[in-house]
């Protein structure tokens, strides 16, 4: 069956299926029950699965993630919702010092099948702490896996795959794209979770993005095509581990690479990718790998977010610079 | 019924349970009843002259007028969001009036009423919600810190500030605001431990408005919040948060004790969030209209008006003048909001550090150059 779904609704259906498929799945978060979450991602789930499976938690993120550890030790599969990206930090200690390390410390005796869902990124006109892109902190932490979805189909399948996966996963949801729609084949075969994907073929420049920036990269490719430039766009989908073989293959053809993310450029994902592409494709490169990202500043008040966020023009500007080498 | 039910069931399943009229609830300090009668309390009294009473009434009315105007501005697309104080005017105005000039307040994001009493211009609060800045006022000059959106973080700052006051042997106290939901945060519990352990001159002022967005107080606490203080080793008191006189009395006493070296107090101002959590919220999804109707009968402003009128402290002319002043304020806020200039793009960079590092300066220069390439440049 194919249905046209928003990313938000696809996540809702994916969570519903995970709750149906495995009685050990437990959703926990602030306002996720009666309210259905501030973005309504868990709408209706508490009503249908009960308040011991969809738990409105006390207002305490360290508690949400810390108790998930104990639940996981008892064989549950906790799915934690962090209400907004900027509020994950009270849980940061638990994530970095505990969740990430328990499998290693127990030499595999304790699995941590925990999913931390975080709506991330800007562009919704919010006040501070509601628009951040903290993925690099987590990708820098060995023991955590990090994925970012950009389409309804990936949202629907990805959340189920993440919940079924044995390792802890920070699952990033592009909040400003929650309302974007596409057809999802609910009976289809999902792509693997930890695989990047070429979403538009092209010959001149390879443009890499994930989460909310995939759409921006595709828009840039559309605009570039009108000027006779052919951009290949790759949705990285998985941030840790990275799946760069498709990227290397692409860059070997195009010789040029631009990485786009909302997070600040310094020590962002783009830095890691630039290093790897340079190490692996050095002889194919016609230009240095260029990065388009947030500035090295706090996320600004919303009146300035358009200036802060990478947009089509900034991607094209980087493409021009790449082509100019 | 699953094996878990007994652990997840709340003590009282009625949302907003713990209303003072329900059986089994502890008494709260009240000096002015919802009907506008002055009553005595064995431990607390307040010495307010007629002029101060009128001033309190004026502040209550004006902050509500500001709030209503801001909500309207948000609805019209002029603000990104607004966190309404509706219903909490007495808690905030009372607490604000209890502060001495040298005291310091650490608000959440909802204390517009305290901001007002501290002399912060409403437009400097509006600018945050419009997305222009992170609050336009000077926290040092006003004794009113910038808003803190990350739940509970400010309680530790307040405690540290109080430790500074203590070291300086200064005659001041600190008022840390928090919500009922915030009491669940680890950092808030750390703040109370620090304050207690070091006997810091800080008063925790918790507005229990019964909800943390959709989550009722029962999910945060199985005991009345003020009783938590005992476990930390300092006094806790529950006050009628819709009674401006009681809030003033209780907060004044707690701040005086703090200044006097007696350490912290936890005040639970028992109140109700009459509006949505913010303009993004839809409370019909999680609470009953009947609850709202009940709390309307305990309106914080109506009781003061009834008392002032009945006791002859204020007459119809006074009330009319305050209404008119409210209309003027609303008009000024509206105009000021519409006229508020957008920030310059370079603001993104300009205040990140006391000393801007060269790489950031270079990024700023690139930013300016990049935007100069577009029509109108950065200031578009
Ligand atoms: C650390 C953190 N987690 C989550 C949020 C999102 N959030 C904003 S307000 C709020 C509820 C706060 O409730 P309460 O402390 O009772 O204060 P109230 O808003 O009722 O005044 C939540 C969960 C946040 N701002 N910070």
mmCIF file of N, CA, C and O in Angstrom, chain A residues 30-32 34-36 38 40 43-44 51-52 55-62 83 86-87 90 125 127-130 265-266 294-298 300-304 306-308 311 313-314 317, chain B residues 2 4 8 15 80-81 128-134 147 149-151 181-182 184-185 212-216 219-220 281-282 285-286 342-345 347-349 352 360 363 367 370-371 374 378 380:
data_model
loop_
_atom_site.group_PDB
_atom_site.id
_atom_site.type_symbol
_atom_site.label_atom_id
_atom_site.label_comp_id
_atom_site.label_asym_id
_atom_site.label_seq_id
_atom_site.Cartn_x
_atom_site.Cartn_y
_atom_site.Cartn_z
ATOM 1 N N UNK A 30 8.816 14.164 27.142
ATOM 2 C CA UNK A 30 7.983 15.218 27.717
ATOM 3 C C UNK A 30 6.831 15.529 26.773
ATOM 4 O O UNK A 30 7.062 15.796 25.586
ATOM 5 N N UNK A 31 5.638 15.447 27.284
ATOM 6 C CA UNK A 31 4.430 15.809 26.525
ATOM 7 C C UNK A 31 4.122 14.879 25.358
ATOM 8 O O UNK A 31 3.340 15.226 24.475
ATOM 9 N N UNK A 32 4.695 13.679 25.334
ATOM 10 C CA UNK A 32 4.464 12.807 24.170
ATOM 11 C C UNK A 32 3.161 12.020 24.281
ATOM 12 O O UNK A 32 2.696 11.453 23.300
ATOM 13 N N UNK A 34 -0.521 12.449 26.293
ATOM 14 C CA UNK A 34 -1.818 13.083 26.057
ATOM 15 C C UNK A 34 -1.750 14.120 24.934
ATOM 16 O O UNK A 34 -2.634 14.214 24.098
ATOM 17 N N UNK A 35 -0.688 14.901 24.950
ATOM 18 C CA UNK A 35 -0.564 15.950 23.921
ATOM 19 C C UNK A 35 -0.137 15.374 22.567
ATOM 20 O O UNK A 35 -0.408 15.951 21.529
ATOM 21 N N UNK A 36 0.551 14.261 22.581
ATOM 22 C CA UNK A 36 1.051 13.698 21.320
ATOM 23 C C UNK A 36 2.349 14.343 20.868
ATOM 24 O O UNK A 36 2.744 14.231 19.708
ATOM 25 N N UNK A 38 5.013 17.952 21.123
ATOM 26 C CA UNK A 38 4.782 19.324 20.654
ATOM 27 C C UNK A 38 4.707 19.381 19.126
ATOM 28 O O UNK A 38 4.106 20.283 18.566
ATOM 29 N N UNK A 40 3.459 16.649 17.577
ATOM 30 C CA UNK A 40 2.408 15.636 17.322
ATOM 31 C C UNK A 40 2.954 14.365 16.667
ATOM 32 O O UNK A 40 2.221 13.638 16.009
ATOM 33 N N UNK A 43 1.248 11.443 18.225
ATOM 34 C CA UNK A 43 -0.192 11.654 18.339
ATOM 35 C C UNK A 43 -0.957 10.323 18.357
ATOM 36 O O UNK A 43 -0.758 9.475 17.485
ATOM 37 N N UNK A 44 -1.800 10.162 19.333
ATOM 38 C CA UNK A 44 -2.682 8.990 19.392
ATOM 39 C C UNK A 44 -2.033 7.725 19.929
ATOM 40 O O UNK A 44 -2.724 6.736 20.169
ATOM 41 N N UNK A 51 -0.404 4.093 28.889
ATOM 42 C CA UNK A 51 0.589 5.043 29.397
ATOM 43 C C UNK A 51 1.802 4.367 30.021
ATOM 44 O O UNK A 51 2.689 5.031 30.544
ATOM 45 N N UNK A 52 1.857 3.030 29.975
ATOM 46 C CA UNK A 52 3.129 2.414 30.372
ATOM 47 C C UNK A 52 3.991 2.131 29.143
ATOM 48 O O UNK A 52 5.160 1.771 29.268
ATOM 49 N N UNK A 55 5.088 7.025 27.578
ATOM 50 C CA UNK A 55 5.176 7.605 28.922
ATOM 51 C C UNK A 55 5.425 9.110 28.858
ATOM 52 O O UNK A 55 6.428 9.565 28.298
ATOM 53 N N UNK A 56 4.500 9.851 29.456
ATOM 54 C CA UNK A 56 4.748 11.278 29.697
ATOM 55 C C UNK A 56 5.684 11.359 30.885
ATOM 56 O O UNK A 56 5.307 11.050 32.012
ATOM 57 N N UNK A 57 6.909 11.790 30.647
ATOM 58 C CA UNK A 57 7.907 11.742 31.718
ATOM 59 C C UNK A 57 7.900 13.024 32.543
ATOM 60 O O UNK A 57 7.406 14.056 32.092
ATOM 61 N N UNK A 58 8.471 12.962 33.726
ATOM 62 C CA UNK A 58 8.796 14.217 34.412
ATOM 63 C C UNK A 58 9.717 15.064 33.521
ATOM 64 O O UNK A 58 10.345 14.543 32.596
ATOM 65 N N UNK A 59 9.791 16.345 33.831
ATOM 66 C CA UNK A 59 10.572 17.264 32.997
ATOM 67 C C UNK A 59 12.062 17.137 33.350
ATOM 68 O O UNK A 59 12.591 17.920 34.125
ATOM 69 N N UNK A 60 12.709 16.121 32.800
ATOM 70 C CA UNK A 60 14.086 15.848 33.193
ATOM 71 C C UNK A 60 14.750 14.967 32.141
ATOM 72 O O UNK A 60 14.510 13.762 32.080
ATOM 73 N N UNK A 61 15.576 15.578 31.304
ATOM 74 C CA UNK A 61 16.172 14.818 30.200
ATOM 75 C C UNK A 61 17.204 13.809 30.676
ATOM 76 O O UNK A 61 17.331 12.728 30.096
ATOM 77 N N UNK A 62 17.972 14.147 31.717
ATOM 78 C CA UNK A 62 18.925 13.169 32.242
ATOM 79 C C UNK A 62 18.152 11.939 32.701
ATOM 80 O O UNK A 62 18.599 10.796 32.526
ATOM 81 N N UNK A 83 12.599 17.011 23.389
ATOM 82 C CA UNK A 83 11.602 17.898 22.776
ATOM 83 C C UNK A 83 12.185 18.801 21.683
ATOM 84 O O UNK A 83 11.590 18.972 20.637
ATOM 85 N N UNK A 86 18.105 21.771 21.490
ATOM 86 C CA UNK A 86 18.837 22.509 22.526
ATOM 87 C C UNK A 86 18.609 21.968 23.927
ATOM 88 O O UNK A 86 19.272 22.406 24.865
ATOM 89 N N UNK A 87 17.694 21.017 24.081
ATOM 90 C CA UNK A 87 17.393 20.494 25.416
ATOM 91 C C UNK A 87 17.948 19.095 25.640
ATOM 92 O O UNK A 87 17.595 18.424 26.603
ATOM 93 N N UNK A 90 21.016 18.379 29.150
ATOM 94 C CA UNK A 90 20.932 17.741 30.471
ATOM 95 C C UNK A 90 21.129 16.222 30.383
ATOM 96 O O UNK A 90 21.540 15.593 31.357
ATOM 97 N N UNK A 125 11.601 29.846 12.883
ATOM 98 C CA UNK A 125 11.281 31.116 13.551
ATOM 99 C C UNK A 125 11.163 31.004 15.059
ATOM 100 O O UNK A 125 10.410 31.742 15.678
ATOM 101 N N UNK A 127 12.480 30.729 19.232
ATOM 102 C CA UNK A 127 13.420 31.397 20.126
ATOM 103 C C UNK A 127 14.626 30.478 20.358
ATOM 104 O O UNK A 127 14.660 29.343 19.883
ATOM 105 N N UNK A 128 15.590 30.988 21.112
ATOM 106 C CA UNK A 128 16.870 30.273 21.252
ATOM 107 C C UNK A 128 16.700 28.845 21.790
ATOM 108 O O UNK A 128 15.714 28.539 22.451
ATOM 109 N N UNK A 129 17.667 28.012 21.490
ATOM 110 C CA UNK A 129 17.725 26.590 21.890
ATOM 111 C C UNK A 129 16.734 25.686 21.147
ATOM 112 O O UNK A 129 16.593 24.521 21.478
ATOM 113 N N UNK A 130 16.028 26.216 20.176
ATOM 114 C CA UNK A 130 15.031 25.422 19.454
ATOM 115 C C UNK A 130 15.439 25.177 18.005
ATOM 116 O O UNK A 130 14.617 24.746 17.203
ATOM 117 N N UNK A 265 30.545 25.304 10.733
ATOM 118 C CA UNK A 265 31.506 24.565 9.907
ATOM 119 C C UNK A 265 32.673 24.023 10.715
ATOM 120 O O UNK A 265 33.155 22.925 10.438
ATOM 121 N N UNK A 266 33.111 24.780 11.712
ATOM 122 C CA UNK A 266 34.321 24.360 12.418
ATOM 123 C C UNK A 266 34.089 23.059 13.186
ATOM 124 O O UNK A 266 33.220 22.989 14.051
ATOM 125 N N UNK A 294 26.656 26.609 9.036
ATOM 126 C CA UNK A 294 26.397 27.719 9.936
ATOM 127 C C UNK A 294 27.705 28.405 10.290
ATOM 128 O O UNK A 294 28.786 27.822 10.164
ATOM 129 N N UNK A 295 27.595 29.652 10.709
ATOM 130 C CA UNK A 295 28.794 30.364 11.148
ATOM 131 C C UNK A 295 29.203 29.865 12.532
ATOM 132 O O UNK A 295 28.435 29.181 13.206
ATOM 133 N N UNK A 296 30.393 30.216 12.940
ATOM 134 C CA UNK A 296 30.898 29.764 14.240
ATOM 135 C C UNK A 296 30.402 30.687 15.354
ATOM 136 O O UNK A 296 31.180 31.329 16.065
ATOM 137 N N UNK A 297 29.097 30.729 15.459
ATOM 138 C CA UNK A 297 28.434 31.614 16.418
ATOM 139 C C UNK A 297 27.251 30.845 16.999
ATOM 140 O O UNK A 297 26.845 29.833 16.433
ATOM 141 N N UNK A 298 26.707 31.332 18.100
ATOM 142 C CA UNK A 298 25.444 30.717 18.542
ATOM 143 C C UNK A 298 24.376 30.899 17.456
ATOM 144 O O UNK A 298 24.451 31.852 16.670
ATOM 145 N N UNK A 300 21.436 32.349 15.793
ATOM 146 C CA UNK A 300 20.987 33.722 16.080
ATOM 147 C C UNK A 300 19.484 33.816 16.325
ATOM 148 O O UNK A 300 18.748 32.866 16.052
ATOM 149 N N UNK A 301 19.027 34.978 16.818
ATOM 150 C CA UNK A 301 17.586 35.212 16.916
ATOM 151 C C UNK A 301 16.933 35.024 15.538
ATOM 152 O O UNK A 301 17.585 35.198 14.503
ATOM 153 N N UNK A 302 15.655 34.688 15.557
ATOM 154 C CA UNK A 302 15.034 34.203 14.316
ATOM 155 C C UNK A 302 15.022 35.227 13.179
ATOM 156 O O UNK A 302 15.026 34.847 12.019
ATOM 157 N N UNK A 303 15.057 36.516 13.516
ATOM 158 C CA UNK A 303 15.082 37.513 12.440
ATOM 159 C C UNK A 303 16.360 37.396 11.601
ATOM 160 O O UNK A 303 16.441 37.946 10.512
ATOM 161 N N UNK A 304 17.355 36.723 12.156
ATOM 162 C CA UNK A 304 18.625 36.600 11.425
ATOM 163 C C UNK A 304 18.869 35.186 10.913
ATOM 164 O O UNK A 304 19.916 34.909 10.339
ATOM 165 N N UNK A 306 17.673 33.480 8.487
ATOM 166 C CA UNK A 306 17.845 33.319 7.038
ATOM 167 C C UNK A 306 19.269 33.637 6.610
ATOM 168 O O UNK A 306 19.797 33.052 5.674
ATOM 169 N N UNK A 307 19.859 34.617 7.306
ATOM 170 C CA UNK A 307 21.240 34.964 6.985
ATOM 171 C C UNK A 307 22.221 33.910 7.495
ATOM 172 O O UNK A 307 23.312 33.766 6.985
ATOM 173 N N UNK A 308 21.813 33.234 8.549
ATOM 174 C CA UNK A 308 22.703 32.260 9.175
ATOM 175 C C UNK A 308 22.673 30.917 8.444
ATOM 176 O O UNK A 308 23.704 30.286 8.229
ATOM 177 N N UNK A 311 21.576 28.424 2.364
ATOM 178 C CA UNK A 311 20.423 28.372 1.471
ATOM 179 C C UNK A 311 20.924 28.079 0.061
ATOM 180 O O UNK A 311 22.125 27.873 -0.155
ATOM 181 N N UNK A 313 21.405 29.934 -2.454
ATOM 182 C CA UNK A 313 22.440 30.847 -2.960
ATOM 183 C C UNK A 313 23.821 30.507 -2.415
ATOM 184 O O UNK A 313 24.813 30.569 -3.145
ATOM 185 N N UNK A 314 23.856 30.169 -1.129
ATOM 186 C CA UNK A 314 25.181 29.862 -0.565
ATOM 187 C C UNK A 314 25.726 28.552 -1.115
ATOM 188 O O UNK A 314 26.934 28.389 -1.277
ATOM 189 N N UNK A 317 26.965 29.443 -4.517
ATOM 190 C CA UNK A 317 28.195 30.214 -4.394
ATOM 191 C C UNK A 317 29.390 29.262 -4.204
ATOM 192 O O UNK A 317 30.444 29.428 -4.828
ATOM 193 N N UNK B 2 -2.362 -3.598 33.406
ATOM 194 C CA UNK B 2 -1.084 -4.290 33.340
ATOM 195 C C UNK B 2 -0.419 -4.246 34.707
ATOM 196 O O UNK B 2 -0.861 -3.527 35.606
ATOM 197 N N UNK B 4 2.008 -2.846 35.459
ATOM 198 C CA UNK B 4 2.644 -1.553 35.719
ATOM 199 C C UNK B 4 1.681 -0.496 36.230
ATOM 200 O O UNK B 4 2.100 0.532 36.721
ATOM 201 N N UNK B 8 2.163 3.796 37.441
ATOM 202 C CA UNK B 8 2.020 4.949 36.558
ATOM 203 C C UNK B 8 0.775 5.772 36.882
ATOM 204 O O UNK B 8 0.642 6.900 36.455
ATOM 205 N N UNK B 15 -6.799 16.409 36.373
ATOM 206 C CA UNK B 15 -5.763 17.380 36.010
ATOM 207 C C UNK B 15 -5.901 18.622 36.885
ATOM 208 O O UNK B 15 -7.012 19.051 37.180
ATOM 209 N N UNK B 80 7.110 35.785 16.979
ATOM 210 C CA UNK B 80 7.256 34.371 16.658
ATOM 211 C C UNK B 80 6.435 33.511 17.602
ATOM 212 O O UNK B 80 5.817 32.520 17.204
ATOM 213 N N UNK B 81 6.456 33.915 18.859
ATOM 214 C CA UNK B 81 5.777 33.142 19.897
ATOM 215 C C UNK B 81 5.576 34.081 21.069
ATOM 216 O O UNK B 81 6.246 35.115 21.182
ATOM 217 N N UNK B 128 12.603 39.840 22.246
ATOM 218 C CA UNK B 128 13.029 38.431 22.294
ATOM 219 C C UNK B 128 12.022 37.564 21.539
ATOM 220 O O UNK B 128 12.390 36.729 20.712
ATOM 221 N N UNK B 129 10.755 37.793 21.824
ATOM 222 C CA UNK B 129 9.717 36.946 21.237
ATOM 223 C C UNK B 129 9.475 37.289 19.765
ATOM 224 O O UNK B 129 8.893 36.510 19.033
ATOM 225 N N UNK B 130 9.957 38.448 19.358
ATOM 226 C CA UNK B 130 9.865 38.809 17.945
ATOM 227 C C UNK B 130 11.054 38.249 17.163
ATOM 228 O O UNK B 130 11.092 38.281 15.948
ATOM 229 N N UNK B 131 12.053 37.761 17.885
ATOM 230 C CA UNK B 131 13.209 37.190 17.196
ATOM 231 C C UNK B 131 14.258 38.217 16.826
ATOM 232 O O UNK B 131 15.064 38.005 15.930
ATOM 233 N N UNK B 132 14.245 39.352 17.550
ATOM 234 C CA UNK B 132 15.201 40.411 17.241
ATOM 235 C C UNK B 132 16.490 40.233 18.049
ATOM 236 O O UNK B 132 17.584 40.464 17.560
ATOM 237 N N UNK B 133 16.332 39.814 19.302
ATOM 238 C CA UNK B 133 17.497 39.608 20.159
ATOM 239 C C UNK B 133 17.118 38.614 21.248
ATOM 240 O O UNK B 133 16.032 38.023 21.192
ATOM 241 N N UNK B 134 17.995 38.455 22.218
ATOM 242 C CA UNK B 134 17.709 37.499 23.296
ATOM 243 C C UNK B 134 17.207 38.226 24.541
ATOM 244 O O UNK B 134 17.368 37.773 25.662
ATOM 245 N N UNK B 147 16.125 36.327 30.417
ATOM 246 C CA UNK B 147 15.310 35.118 30.495
ATOM 247 C C UNK B 147 16.176 33.882 30.257
ATOM 248 O O UNK B 147 17.182 33.946 29.544
ATOM 249 N N UNK B 149 15.647 30.003 28.921
ATOM 250 C CA UNK B 149 14.684 29.100 28.280
ATOM 251 C C UNK B 149 14.945 27.644 28.671
ATOM 252 O O UNK B 149 14.015 26.832 28.738
ATOM 253 N N UNK B 150 16.194 27.309 28.923
ATOM 254 C CA UNK B 150 16.529 25.928 29.289
ATOM 255 C C UNK B 150 16.052 25.701 30.722
ATOM 256 O O UNK B 150 16.555 26.328 31.663
ATOM 257 N N UNK B 151 15.101 24.812 30.870
ATOM 258 C CA UNK B 151 14.377 24.694 32.135
ATOM 259 C C UNK B 151 15.316 24.443 33.318
ATOM 260 O O UNK B 151 16.071 23.474 33.338
ATOM 261 N N UNK B 181 7.211 22.257 36.676
ATOM 262 C CA UNK B 181 7.905 21.237 35.889
ATOM 263 C C UNK B 181 9.395 21.245 36.155
ATOM 264 O O UNK B 181 10.043 20.195 36.256
ATOM 265 N N UNK B 182 9.928 22.434 36.330
ATOM 266 C CA UNK B 182 11.370 22.585 36.526
ATOM 267 C C UNK B 182 11.862 21.855 37.771
ATOM 268 O O UNK B 182 13.028 21.464 37.845
ATOM 269 N N UNK B 184 11.620 19.021 38.562
ATOM 270 C CA UNK B 184 12.099 17.663 38.267
ATOM 271 C C UNK B 184 13.528 17.645 37.733
ATOM 272 O O UNK B 184 14.148 16.580 37.671
ATOM 273 N N UNK B 185 14.016 18.790 37.308
ATOM 274 C CA UNK B 185 15.344 18.812 36.699
ATOM 275 C C UNK B 185 16.431 18.571 37.745
ATOM 276 O O UNK B 185 16.375 19.127 38.846
ATOM 277 N N UNK B 212 3.189 21.629 33.212
ATOM 278 C CA UNK B 212 4.403 21.865 32.436
ATOM 279 C C UNK B 212 4.003 21.495 31.004
ATOM 280 O O UNK B 212 3.887 20.315 30.676
ATOM 281 N N UNK B 213 3.725 22.504 30.210
ATOM 282 C CA UNK B 213 3.024 22.321 28.931
ATOM 283 C C UNK B 213 1.781 21.462 29.202
ATOM 284 O O UNK B 213 0.851 21.958 29.836
ATOM 285 N N UNK B 214 1.786 20.187 28.799
ATOM 286 C CA UNK B 214 0.578 19.361 28.969
ATOM 287 C C UNK B 214 0.637 18.487 30.213
ATOM 288 O O UNK B 214 -0.339 17.814 30.546
ATOM 289 N N UNK B 215 1.791 18.453 30.852
ATOM 290 C CA UNK B 215 1.994 17.452 31.910
ATOM 291 C C UNK B 215 1.554 18.025 33.257
ATOM 292 O O UNK B 215 2.101 19.038 33.708
ATOM 293 N N UNK B 216 0.574 17.394 33.887
ATOM 294 C CA UNK B 216 0.070 17.933 35.151
ATOM 295 C C UNK B 216 1.073 17.721 36.281
ATOM 296 O O UNK B 216 1.923 16.835 36.221
ATOM 297 N N UNK B 219 2.593 14.450 37.785
ATOM 298 C CA UNK B 219 3.675 13.684 37.160
ATOM 299 C C UNK B 219 5.048 14.139 37.672
ATOM 300 O O UNK B 219 6.019 13.406 37.600
ATOM 301 N N UNK B 220 5.095 15.357 38.206
ATOM 302 C CA UNK B 220 6.374 15.858 38.718
ATOM 303 C C UNK B 220 6.533 15.574 40.208
ATOM 304 O O UNK B 220 7.647 15.423 40.690
ATOM 305 N N UNK B 281 0.747 26.411 21.630
ATOM 306 C CA UNK B 281 0.169 25.270 22.353
ATOM 307 C C UNK B 281 -1.354 25.261 22.215
ATOM 308 O O UNK B 281 -1.978 26.295 22.000
ATOM 309 N N UNK B 282 -1.921 24.074 22.353
ATOM 310 C CA UNK B 282 -3.375 23.921 22.314
ATOM 311 C C UNK B 282 -3.836 23.168 23.560
ATOM 312 O O UNK B 282 -3.899 21.942 23.576
ATOM 313 N N UNK B 285 -6.291 20.049 24.247
ATOM 314 C CA UNK B 285 -5.916 18.649 24.072
ATOM 315 C C UNK B 285 -5.653 17.939 25.397
ATOM 316 O O UNK B 285 -5.557 16.727 25.425
ATOM 317 N N UNK B 286 -5.447 18.696 26.466
ATOM 318 C CA UNK B 286 -5.060 18.015 27.700
ATOM 319 C C UNK B 286 -5.721 18.519 28.976
ATOM 320 O O UNK B 286 -5.417 18.033 30.042
ATOM 321 N N UNK B 342 14.657 45.537 12.298
ATOM 322 C CA UNK B 342 15.303 44.228 12.278
ATOM 323 C C UNK B 342 16.771 44.418 12.632
ATOM 324 O O UNK B 342 17.358 45.452 12.331
ATOM 325 N N UNK B 343 17.364 43.411 13.262
ATOM 326 C CA UNK B 343 18.784 43.542 13.610
ATOM 327 C C UNK B 343 19.666 43.476 12.364
ATOM 328 O O UNK B 343 19.285 42.868 11.359
ATOM 329 N N UNK B 344 20.823 44.085 12.453
ATOM 330 C CA UNK B 344 21.794 43.983 11.364
ATOM 331 C C UNK B 344 22.369 42.568 11.338
ATOM 332 O O UNK B 344 22.572 41.952 12.391
ATOM 333 N N UNK B 345 22.640 42.070 10.156
ATOM 334 C CA UNK B 345 23.153 40.709 10.029
ATOM 335 C C UNK B 345 24.436 40.480 10.807
ATOM 336 O O UNK B 345 24.664 39.392 11.360
ATOM 337 N N UNK B 347 25.152 41.354 13.609
ATOM 338 C CA UNK B 347 24.870 41.027 15.017
ATOM 339 C C UNK B 347 25.145 39.547 15.306
ATOM 340 O O UNK B 347 25.386 39.166 16.449
ATOM 341 N N UNK B 348 25.036 38.722 14.275
ATOM 342 C CA UNK B 348 25.304 37.288 14.454
ATOM 343 C C UNK B 348 26.681 37.088 15.081
ATOM 344 O O UNK B 348 26.886 36.190 15.889
ATOM 345 N N UNK B 349 27.623 37.950 14.702
ATOM 346 C CA UNK B 349 29.026 37.745 15.091
ATOM 347 C C UNK B 349 29.477 38.608 16.260
ATOM 348 O O UNK B 349 30.425 38.274 16.959
ATOM 349 N N UNK B 352 29.709 37.477 20.346
ATOM 350 C CA UNK B 352 29.948 36.090 20.754
ATOM 351 C C UNK B 352 31.043 36.016 21.816
ATOM 352 O O UNK B 352 30.953 35.255 22.770
ATOM 353 N N UNK B 360 37.024 34.277 13.489
ATOM 354 C CA UNK B 360 35.631 34.715 13.456
ATOM 355 C C UNK B 360 35.523 36.085 12.790
ATOM 356 O O UNK B 360 34.573 36.352 12.042
ATOM 357 N N UNK B 363 35.487 35.425 9.248
ATOM 358 C CA UNK B 363 34.180 34.915 8.817
ATOM 359 C C UNK B 363 33.182 36.071 8.694
ATOM 360 O O UNK B 363 32.389 36.139 7.756
ATOM 361 N N UNK B 367 31.195 37.305 5.448
ATOM 362 C CA UNK B 367 29.735 37.436 5.510
ATOM 363 C C UNK B 367 29.304 38.784 4.921
ATOM 364 O O UNK B 367 28.391 38.870 4.103
ATOM 365 N N UNK B 370 29.936 38.801 1.193
ATOM 366 C CA UNK B 370 28.970 37.944 0.503
ATOM 367 C C UNK B 370 27.639 38.663 0.343
ATOM 368 O O UNK B 370 27.053 38.707 -0.730
ATOM 369 N N UNK B 371 27.157 39.267 1.446
ATOM 370 C CA UNK B 371 25.851 39.918 1.384
ATOM 371 C C UNK B 371 25.896 41.211 0.592
ATOM 372 O O UNK B 371 24.878 41.635 0.048
ATOM 373 N N UNK B 374 24.608 41.029 -2.849
ATOM 374 C CA UNK B 374 23.172 41.051 -3.140
ATOM 375 C C UNK B 374 22.683 42.483 -3.070
ATOM 376 O O UNK B 374 23.250 43.310 -2.377
ATOM 377 N N UNK B 378 23.852 43.582 3.495
ATOM 378 C CA UNK B 378 23.504 42.833 4.705
ATOM 379 C C UNK B 378 22.219 43.342 5.354
ATOM 380 O O UNK B 378 21.467 42.587 5.940
ATOM 381 N N UNK B 380 19.434 44.101 4.495
ATOM 382 C CA UNK B 380 18.161 43.953 3.787
ATOM 383 C C UNK B 380 17.016 43.642 4.740
ATOM 384 O O UNK B 380 17.193 43.110 5.811
#
